PDB file of C-alpha atoms in Angstrom:
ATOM      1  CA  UNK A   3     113.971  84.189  45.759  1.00  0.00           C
ATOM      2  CA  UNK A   4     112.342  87.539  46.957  1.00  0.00           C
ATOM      3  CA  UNK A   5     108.842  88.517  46.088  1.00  0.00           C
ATOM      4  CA  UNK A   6     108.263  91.555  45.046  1.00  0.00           C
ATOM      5  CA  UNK A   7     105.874  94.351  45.537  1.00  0.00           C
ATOM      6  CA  UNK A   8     103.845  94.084  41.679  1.00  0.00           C
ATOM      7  CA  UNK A   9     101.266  96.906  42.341  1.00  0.00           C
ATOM      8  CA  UNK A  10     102.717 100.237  40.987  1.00  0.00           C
ATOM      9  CA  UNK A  11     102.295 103.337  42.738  1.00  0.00           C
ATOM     10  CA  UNK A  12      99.345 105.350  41.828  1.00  0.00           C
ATOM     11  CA  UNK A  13      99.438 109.258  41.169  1.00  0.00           C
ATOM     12  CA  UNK A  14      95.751 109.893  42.031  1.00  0.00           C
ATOM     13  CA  UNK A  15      95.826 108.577  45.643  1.00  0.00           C
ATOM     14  CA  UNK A  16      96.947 111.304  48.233  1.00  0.00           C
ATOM     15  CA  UNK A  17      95.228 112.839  51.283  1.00  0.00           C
ATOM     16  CA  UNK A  18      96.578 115.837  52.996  1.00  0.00           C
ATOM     17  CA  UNK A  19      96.451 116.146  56.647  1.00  0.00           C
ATOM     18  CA  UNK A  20      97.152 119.270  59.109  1.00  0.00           C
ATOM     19  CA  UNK A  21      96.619 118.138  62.850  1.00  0.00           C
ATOM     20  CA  UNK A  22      95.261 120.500  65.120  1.00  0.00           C
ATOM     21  CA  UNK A  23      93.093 121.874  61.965  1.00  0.00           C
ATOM     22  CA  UNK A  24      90.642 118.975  61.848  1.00  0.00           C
ATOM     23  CA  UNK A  25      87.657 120.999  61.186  1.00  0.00           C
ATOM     24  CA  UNK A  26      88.739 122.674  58.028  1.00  0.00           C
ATOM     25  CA  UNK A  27      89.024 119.874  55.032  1.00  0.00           C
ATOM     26  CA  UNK A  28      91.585 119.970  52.132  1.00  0.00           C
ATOM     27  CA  UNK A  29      90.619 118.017  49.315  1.00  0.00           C
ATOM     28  CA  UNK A  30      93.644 118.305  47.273  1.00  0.00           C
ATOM     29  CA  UNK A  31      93.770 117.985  43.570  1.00  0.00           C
ATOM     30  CA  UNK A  32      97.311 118.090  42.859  1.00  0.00           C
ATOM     31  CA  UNK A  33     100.458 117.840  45.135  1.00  0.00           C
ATOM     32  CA  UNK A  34     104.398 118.010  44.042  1.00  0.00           C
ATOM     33  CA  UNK A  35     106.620 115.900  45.840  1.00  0.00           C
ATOM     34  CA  UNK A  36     109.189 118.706  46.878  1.00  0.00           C
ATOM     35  CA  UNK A  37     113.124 117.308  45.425  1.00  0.00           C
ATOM     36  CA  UNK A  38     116.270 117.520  47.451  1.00  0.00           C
ATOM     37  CA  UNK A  39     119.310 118.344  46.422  1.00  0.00           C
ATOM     38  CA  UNK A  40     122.665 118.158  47.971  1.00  0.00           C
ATOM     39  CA  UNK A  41     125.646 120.353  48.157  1.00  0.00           C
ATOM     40  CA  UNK A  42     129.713 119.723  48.381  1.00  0.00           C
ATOM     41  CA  UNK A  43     132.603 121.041  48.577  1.00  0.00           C
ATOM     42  CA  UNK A  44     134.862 120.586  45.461  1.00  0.00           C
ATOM     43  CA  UNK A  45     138.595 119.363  45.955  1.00  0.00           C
ATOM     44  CA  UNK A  46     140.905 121.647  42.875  1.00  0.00           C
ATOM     45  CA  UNK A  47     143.666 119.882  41.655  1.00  0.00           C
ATOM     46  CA  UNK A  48     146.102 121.097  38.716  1.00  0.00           C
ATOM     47  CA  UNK A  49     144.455 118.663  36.865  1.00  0.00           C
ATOM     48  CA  UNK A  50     140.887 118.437  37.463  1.00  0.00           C
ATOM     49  CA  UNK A  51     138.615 119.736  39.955  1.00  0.00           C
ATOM     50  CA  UNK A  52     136.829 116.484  42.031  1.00  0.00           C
ATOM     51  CA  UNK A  53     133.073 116.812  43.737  1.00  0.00           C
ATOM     52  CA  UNK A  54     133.284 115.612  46.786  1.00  0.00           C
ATOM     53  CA  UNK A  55     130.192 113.779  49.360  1.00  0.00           C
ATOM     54  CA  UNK A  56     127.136 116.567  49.627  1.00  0.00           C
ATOM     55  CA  UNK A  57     127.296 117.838  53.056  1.00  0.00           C
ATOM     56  CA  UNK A  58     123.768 119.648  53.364  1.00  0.00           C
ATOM     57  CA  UNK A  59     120.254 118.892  52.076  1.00  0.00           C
ATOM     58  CA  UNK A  60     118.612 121.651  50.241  1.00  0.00           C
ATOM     59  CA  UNK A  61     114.662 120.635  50.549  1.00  0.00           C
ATOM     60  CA  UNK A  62     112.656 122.322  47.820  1.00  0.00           C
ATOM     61  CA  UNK A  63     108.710 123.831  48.607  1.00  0.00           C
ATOM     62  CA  UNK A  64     105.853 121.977  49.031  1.00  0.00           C
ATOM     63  CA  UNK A  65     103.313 123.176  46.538  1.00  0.00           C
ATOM     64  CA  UNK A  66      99.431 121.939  46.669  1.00  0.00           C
ATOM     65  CA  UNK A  67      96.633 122.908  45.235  1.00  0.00           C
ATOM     66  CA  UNK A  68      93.098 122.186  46.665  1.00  0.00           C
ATOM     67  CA  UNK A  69      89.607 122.391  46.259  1.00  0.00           C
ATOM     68  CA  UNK A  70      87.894 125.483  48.022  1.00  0.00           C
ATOM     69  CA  UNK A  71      84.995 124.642  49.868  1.00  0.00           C
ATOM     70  CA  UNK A  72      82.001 126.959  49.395  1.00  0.00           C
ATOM     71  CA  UNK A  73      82.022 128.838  52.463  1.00  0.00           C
ATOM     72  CA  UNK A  74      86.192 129.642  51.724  1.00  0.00           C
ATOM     73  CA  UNK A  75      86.794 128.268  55.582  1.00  0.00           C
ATOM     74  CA  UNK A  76      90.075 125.820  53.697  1.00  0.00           C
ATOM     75  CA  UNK A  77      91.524 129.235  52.033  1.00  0.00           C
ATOM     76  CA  UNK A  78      90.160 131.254  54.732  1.00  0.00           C
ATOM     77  CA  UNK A  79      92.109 129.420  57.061  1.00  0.00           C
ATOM     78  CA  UNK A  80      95.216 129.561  54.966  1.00  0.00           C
ATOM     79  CA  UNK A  81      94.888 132.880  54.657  1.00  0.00           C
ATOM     80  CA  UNK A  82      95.025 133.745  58.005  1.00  0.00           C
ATOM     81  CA  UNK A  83      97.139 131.743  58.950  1.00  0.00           C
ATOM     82  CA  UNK A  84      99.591 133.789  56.762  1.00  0.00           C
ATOM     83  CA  UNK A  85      98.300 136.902  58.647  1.00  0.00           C
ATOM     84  CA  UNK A  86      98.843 135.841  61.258  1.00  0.00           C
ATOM     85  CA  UNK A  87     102.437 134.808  61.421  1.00  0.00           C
ATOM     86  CA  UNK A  88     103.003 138.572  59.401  1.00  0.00           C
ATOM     87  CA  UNK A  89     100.385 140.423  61.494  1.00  0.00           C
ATOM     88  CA  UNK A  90     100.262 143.322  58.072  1.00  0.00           C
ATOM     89  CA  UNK A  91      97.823 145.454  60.297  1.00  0.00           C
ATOM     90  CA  UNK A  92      98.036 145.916  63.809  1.00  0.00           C
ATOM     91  CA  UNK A  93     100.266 143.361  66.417  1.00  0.00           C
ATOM     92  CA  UNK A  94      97.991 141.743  68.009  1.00  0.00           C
ATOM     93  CA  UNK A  95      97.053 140.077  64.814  1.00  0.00           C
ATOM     94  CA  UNK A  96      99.031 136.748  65.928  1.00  0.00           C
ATOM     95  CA  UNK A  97      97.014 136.697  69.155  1.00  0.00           C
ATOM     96  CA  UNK A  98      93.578 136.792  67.124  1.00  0.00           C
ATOM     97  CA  UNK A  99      94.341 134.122  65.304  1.00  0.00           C
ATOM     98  CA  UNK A 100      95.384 131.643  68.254  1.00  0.00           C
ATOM     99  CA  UNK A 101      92.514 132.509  70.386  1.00  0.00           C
ATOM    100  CA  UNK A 102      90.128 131.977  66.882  1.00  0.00           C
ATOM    101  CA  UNK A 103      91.882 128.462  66.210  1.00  0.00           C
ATOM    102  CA  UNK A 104      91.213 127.623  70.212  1.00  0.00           C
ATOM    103  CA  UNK A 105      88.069 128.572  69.896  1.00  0.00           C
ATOM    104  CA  UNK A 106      87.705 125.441  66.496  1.00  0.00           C
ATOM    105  CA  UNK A 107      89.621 122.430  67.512  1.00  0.00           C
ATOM    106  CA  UNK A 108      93.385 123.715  67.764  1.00  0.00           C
ATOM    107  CA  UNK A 109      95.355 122.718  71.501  1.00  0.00           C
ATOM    108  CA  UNK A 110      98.585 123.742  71.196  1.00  0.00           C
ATOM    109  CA  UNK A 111      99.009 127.188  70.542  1.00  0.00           C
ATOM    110  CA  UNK A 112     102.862 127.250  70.980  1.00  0.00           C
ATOM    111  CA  UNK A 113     103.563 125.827  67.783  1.00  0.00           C
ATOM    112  CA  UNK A 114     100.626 127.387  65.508  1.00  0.00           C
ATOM    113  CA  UNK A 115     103.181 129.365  63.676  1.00  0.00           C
ATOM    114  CA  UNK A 116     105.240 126.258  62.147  1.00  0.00           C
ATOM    115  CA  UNK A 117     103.413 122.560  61.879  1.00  0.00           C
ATOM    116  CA  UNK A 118     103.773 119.552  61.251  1.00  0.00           C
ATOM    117  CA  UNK A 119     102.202 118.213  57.913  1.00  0.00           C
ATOM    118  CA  UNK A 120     101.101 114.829  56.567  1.00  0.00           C
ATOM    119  CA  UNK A 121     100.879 113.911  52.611  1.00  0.00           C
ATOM    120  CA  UNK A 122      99.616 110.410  53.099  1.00  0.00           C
ATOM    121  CA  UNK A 123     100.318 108.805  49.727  1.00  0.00           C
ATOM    122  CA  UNK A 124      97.585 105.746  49.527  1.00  0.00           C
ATOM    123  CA  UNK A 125      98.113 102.526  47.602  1.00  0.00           C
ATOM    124  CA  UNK A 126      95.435 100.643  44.981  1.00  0.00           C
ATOM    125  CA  UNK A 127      92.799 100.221  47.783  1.00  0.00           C
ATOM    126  CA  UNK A 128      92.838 103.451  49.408  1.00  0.00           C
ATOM    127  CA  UNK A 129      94.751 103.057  52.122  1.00  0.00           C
ATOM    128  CA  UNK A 130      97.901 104.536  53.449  1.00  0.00           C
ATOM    129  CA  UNK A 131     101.036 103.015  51.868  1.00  0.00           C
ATOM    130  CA  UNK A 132     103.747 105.646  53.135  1.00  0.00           C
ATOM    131  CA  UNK A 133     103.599 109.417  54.771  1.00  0.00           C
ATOM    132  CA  UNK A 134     105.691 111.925  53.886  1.00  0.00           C
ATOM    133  CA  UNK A 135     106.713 113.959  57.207  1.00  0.00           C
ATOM    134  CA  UNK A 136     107.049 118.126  56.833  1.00  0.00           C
ATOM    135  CA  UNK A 137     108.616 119.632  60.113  1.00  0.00           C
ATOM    136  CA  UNK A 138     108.213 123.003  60.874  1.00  0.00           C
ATOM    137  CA  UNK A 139     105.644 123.697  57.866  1.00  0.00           C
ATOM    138  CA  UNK A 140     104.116 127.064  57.351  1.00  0.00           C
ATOM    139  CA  UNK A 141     102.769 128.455  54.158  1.00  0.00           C
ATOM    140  CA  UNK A 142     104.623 131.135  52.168  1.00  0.00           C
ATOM    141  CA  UNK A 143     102.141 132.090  49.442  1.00  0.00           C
ATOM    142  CA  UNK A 144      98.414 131.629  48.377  1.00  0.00           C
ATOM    143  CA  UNK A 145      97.586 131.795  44.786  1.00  0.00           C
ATOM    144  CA  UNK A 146      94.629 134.959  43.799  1.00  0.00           C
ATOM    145  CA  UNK A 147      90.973 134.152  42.888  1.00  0.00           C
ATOM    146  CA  UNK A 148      89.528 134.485  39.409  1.00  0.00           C
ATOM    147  CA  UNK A 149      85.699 134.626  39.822  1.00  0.00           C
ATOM    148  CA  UNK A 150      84.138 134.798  35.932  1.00  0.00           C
ATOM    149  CA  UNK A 151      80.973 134.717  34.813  1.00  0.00           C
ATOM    150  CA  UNK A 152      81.927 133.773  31.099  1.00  0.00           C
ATOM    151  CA  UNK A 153      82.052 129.935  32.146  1.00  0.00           C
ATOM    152  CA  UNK A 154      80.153 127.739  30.792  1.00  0.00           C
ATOM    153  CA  UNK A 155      80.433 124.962  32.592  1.00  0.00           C
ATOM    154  CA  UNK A 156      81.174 125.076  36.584  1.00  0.00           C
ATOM    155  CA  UNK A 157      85.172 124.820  37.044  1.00  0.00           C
ATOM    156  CA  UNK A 158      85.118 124.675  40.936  1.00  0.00           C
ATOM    157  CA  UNK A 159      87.211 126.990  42.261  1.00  0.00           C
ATOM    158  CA  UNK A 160      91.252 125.683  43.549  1.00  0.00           C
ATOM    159  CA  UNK A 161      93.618 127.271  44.829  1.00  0.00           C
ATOM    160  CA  UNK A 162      97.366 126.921  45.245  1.00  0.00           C
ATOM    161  CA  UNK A 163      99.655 127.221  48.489  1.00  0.00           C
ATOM    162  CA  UNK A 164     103.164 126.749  48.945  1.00  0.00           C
ATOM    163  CA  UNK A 165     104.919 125.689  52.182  1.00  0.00           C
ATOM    164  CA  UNK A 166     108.022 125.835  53.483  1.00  0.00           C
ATOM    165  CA  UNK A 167     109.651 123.484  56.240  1.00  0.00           C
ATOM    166  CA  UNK A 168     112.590 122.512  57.662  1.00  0.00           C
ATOM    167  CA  UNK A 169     112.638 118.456  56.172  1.00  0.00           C
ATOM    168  CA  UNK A 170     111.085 115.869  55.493  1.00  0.00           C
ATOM    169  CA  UNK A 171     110.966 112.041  56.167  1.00  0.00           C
ATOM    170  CA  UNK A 172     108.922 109.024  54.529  1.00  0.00           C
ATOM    171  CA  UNK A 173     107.439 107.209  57.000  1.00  0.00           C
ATOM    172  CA  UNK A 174     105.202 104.120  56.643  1.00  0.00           C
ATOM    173  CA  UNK A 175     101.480 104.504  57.713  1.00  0.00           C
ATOM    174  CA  UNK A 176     102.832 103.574  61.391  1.00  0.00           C
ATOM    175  CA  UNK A 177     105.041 106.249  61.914  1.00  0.00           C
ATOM    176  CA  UNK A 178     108.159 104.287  61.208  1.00  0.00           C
ATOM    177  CA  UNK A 179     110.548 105.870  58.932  1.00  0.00           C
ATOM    178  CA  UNK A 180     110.750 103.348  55.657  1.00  0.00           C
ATOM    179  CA  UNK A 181     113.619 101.108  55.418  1.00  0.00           C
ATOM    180  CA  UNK A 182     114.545  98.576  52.366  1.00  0.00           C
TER     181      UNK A 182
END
């Protein structure tokens, strides 16, 4: 007889993690597990048309949205970022922005423009059950800030980005892509 895992996964526990950005913190309040979907090619007969076996992965964006810290480094960061890679202004805009993230924490500025990102999804005592693995990440869009004075009770302020990548894997908190 196999035992089973009884312990059902948990929506609430999730940590996002961006190496090489270690001094800015994302405390993320809500994260959608991108879908896949898979293409075919379809095999037309006089009678009926058959779907054949997919033959690419479409990978859907990774949308999260965070907490903003109160001196905007999490969105600032984010935010340039995106300038960066688009450099909107003047050319050298790419080059400010590696020789700024040097300057924090960030090594490797070779592959600043498309990273690797880790949602670690954590299990009923906090801890990380599984990773989910986005190659070649880099953000596509950043949601606008609505400041207000007609609150009445402090809403701290989030804020949405969306990523795109090339795929990802589940992997268990070792690195180890998850097997049954």
């Amino acid at each position: 007889m196999t035992l089973c895992n009884e312990n059902f996964l948990s929506p609430a526990g999730f940590r996002l993690d961006i190496p090489g950005f270690k001094s800015v913190g994302f405390q993320c309040t809500n994260v959608n597990v991108p879908g896949i979907s898979m293409n075919g090619p379809v095999a037309a007969t006089p009678y009926n048309d058959f779907q054949l076996g997919g033959d690419k992965l479409n990978y859907q964006e990774l949308q999260l949205t965070f907490l903003i810290d109160e001196n905007c480094a999490n969105y600032a960061l984010i935010h340039n970022w995106m300038v960066g890679i688009t450099y909107p202004q003047k050319s050298d805009q790419w080059g400010d922005f590696v020789e700024e993230m040097k300057d924090k924490d960030f090594q490797n500025e070779r592959f600043i423009e498309q990273l690797d990102l880790y949602l670690h999804i954590l299990n009923s005592n906090f801890n990380t059950a599984f990773k989910l693995h986005f190659y070649d990440a880099f953000p596509v869009s950043l949601n606008s800030l609505e400041f207000s004075t007609d609150q009445t009770d402090i809403q701290y302020m989030k804020a949405q980005v969306t990523f795109k990548y090339t795929y990802f894997k589940l992997t268990n908190s070792n690195d180890k892509e998850l097997t049954l």
